[in-house]
Short mmCIF file of C-alpha atoms in Angstrom, two decimals:
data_model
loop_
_atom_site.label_atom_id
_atom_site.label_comp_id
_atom_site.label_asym_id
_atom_site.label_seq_id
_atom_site.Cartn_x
_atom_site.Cartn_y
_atom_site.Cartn_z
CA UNK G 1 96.25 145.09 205.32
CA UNK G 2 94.74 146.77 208.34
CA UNK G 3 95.36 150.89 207.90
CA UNK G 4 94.57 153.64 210.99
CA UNK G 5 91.11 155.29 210.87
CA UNK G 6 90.31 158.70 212.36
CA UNK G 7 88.84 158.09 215.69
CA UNK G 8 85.45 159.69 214.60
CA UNK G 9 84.72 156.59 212.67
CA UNK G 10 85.07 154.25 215.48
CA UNK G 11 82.44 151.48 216.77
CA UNK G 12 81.02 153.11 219.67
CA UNK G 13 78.96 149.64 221.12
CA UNK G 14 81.58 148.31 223.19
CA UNK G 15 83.76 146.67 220.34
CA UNK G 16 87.38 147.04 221.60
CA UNK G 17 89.51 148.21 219.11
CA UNK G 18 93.53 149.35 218.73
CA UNK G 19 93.36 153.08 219.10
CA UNK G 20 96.46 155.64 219.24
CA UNK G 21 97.30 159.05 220.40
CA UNK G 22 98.88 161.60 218.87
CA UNK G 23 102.05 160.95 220.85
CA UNK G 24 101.95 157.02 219.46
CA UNK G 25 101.11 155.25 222.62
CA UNK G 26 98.63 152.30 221.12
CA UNK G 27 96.41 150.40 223.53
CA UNK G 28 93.41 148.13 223.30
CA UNK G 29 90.19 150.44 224.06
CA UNK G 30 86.41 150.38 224.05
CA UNK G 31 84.07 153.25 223.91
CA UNK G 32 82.08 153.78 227.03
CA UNK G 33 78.79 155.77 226.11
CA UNK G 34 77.43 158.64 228.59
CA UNK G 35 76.02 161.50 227.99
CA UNK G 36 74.67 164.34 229.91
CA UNK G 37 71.20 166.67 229.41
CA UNK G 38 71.09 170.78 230.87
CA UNK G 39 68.95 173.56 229.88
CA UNK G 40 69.90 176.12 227.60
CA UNK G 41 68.69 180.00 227.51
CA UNK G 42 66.75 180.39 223.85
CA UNK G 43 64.98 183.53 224.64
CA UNK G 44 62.76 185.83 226.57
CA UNK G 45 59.21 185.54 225.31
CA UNK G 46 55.75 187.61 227.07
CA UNK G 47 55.35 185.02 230.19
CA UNK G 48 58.89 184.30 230.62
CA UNK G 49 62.43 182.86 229.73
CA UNK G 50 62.19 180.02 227.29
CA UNK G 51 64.44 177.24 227.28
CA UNK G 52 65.74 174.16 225.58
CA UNK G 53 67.08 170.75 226.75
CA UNK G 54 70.02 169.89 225.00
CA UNK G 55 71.79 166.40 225.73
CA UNK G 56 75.57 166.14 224.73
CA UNK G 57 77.80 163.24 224.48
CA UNK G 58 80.25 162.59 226.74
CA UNK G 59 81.70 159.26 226.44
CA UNK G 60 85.19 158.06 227.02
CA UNK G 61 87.66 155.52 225.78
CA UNK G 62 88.07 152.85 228.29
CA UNK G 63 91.87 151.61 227.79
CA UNK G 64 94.35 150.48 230.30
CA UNK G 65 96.13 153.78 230.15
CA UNK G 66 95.36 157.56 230.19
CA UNK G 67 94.75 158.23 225.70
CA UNK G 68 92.62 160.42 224.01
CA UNK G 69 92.77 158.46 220.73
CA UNK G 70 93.03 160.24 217.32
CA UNK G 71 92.98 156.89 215.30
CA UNK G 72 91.72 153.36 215.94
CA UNK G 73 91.82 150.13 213.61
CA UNK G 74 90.09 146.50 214.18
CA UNK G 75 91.70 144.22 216.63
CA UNK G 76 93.57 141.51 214.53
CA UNK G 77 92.18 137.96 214.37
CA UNK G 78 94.15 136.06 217.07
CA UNK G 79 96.49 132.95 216.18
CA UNK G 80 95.03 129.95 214.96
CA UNK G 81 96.69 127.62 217.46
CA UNK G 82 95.69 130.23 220.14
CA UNK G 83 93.66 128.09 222.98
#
């Protein structure tokens, strides 16, 4: 028996997967990676401002609708007399 998972245990390399929101809409979704990098203040030293690159993840869940999923379980295997 297939049982919802929190979302932050999710395949993120393209598997699609059943995912729901917290208002119950379900949909068929795959994580789309991106990310983005900026520079980030860490101090002042002698010859000047020292900084950091931090990159952050920004990735989405690609679905047919608008969902910010909160819980996603595998696809189920399709019928056997399914062509």
């Amino acid at each position: 028996m297939m049982e919802w998972r929190t979302i932050d245990s999710a395949p993120r390399d393209g598997t699609r997967v059943l995912v729901v929101d917290s208002k119950g809409n379900i949909d068929c979704a795959k994580y789309e990676p991106d990310s983005y990098e900026y520079e980030q203040f860490v101090r002042t030293a002698k010859d000047g401002n020292v900084y950091r690159t931090v990159k952050e993840e920004c990735g989405w869940w690609d679905s047919g609708i608008s969902i910010a999923p909160t819980h996603w379980m595998p696809l189920p295997e399709p019928p056997k007399d399914a062509k």
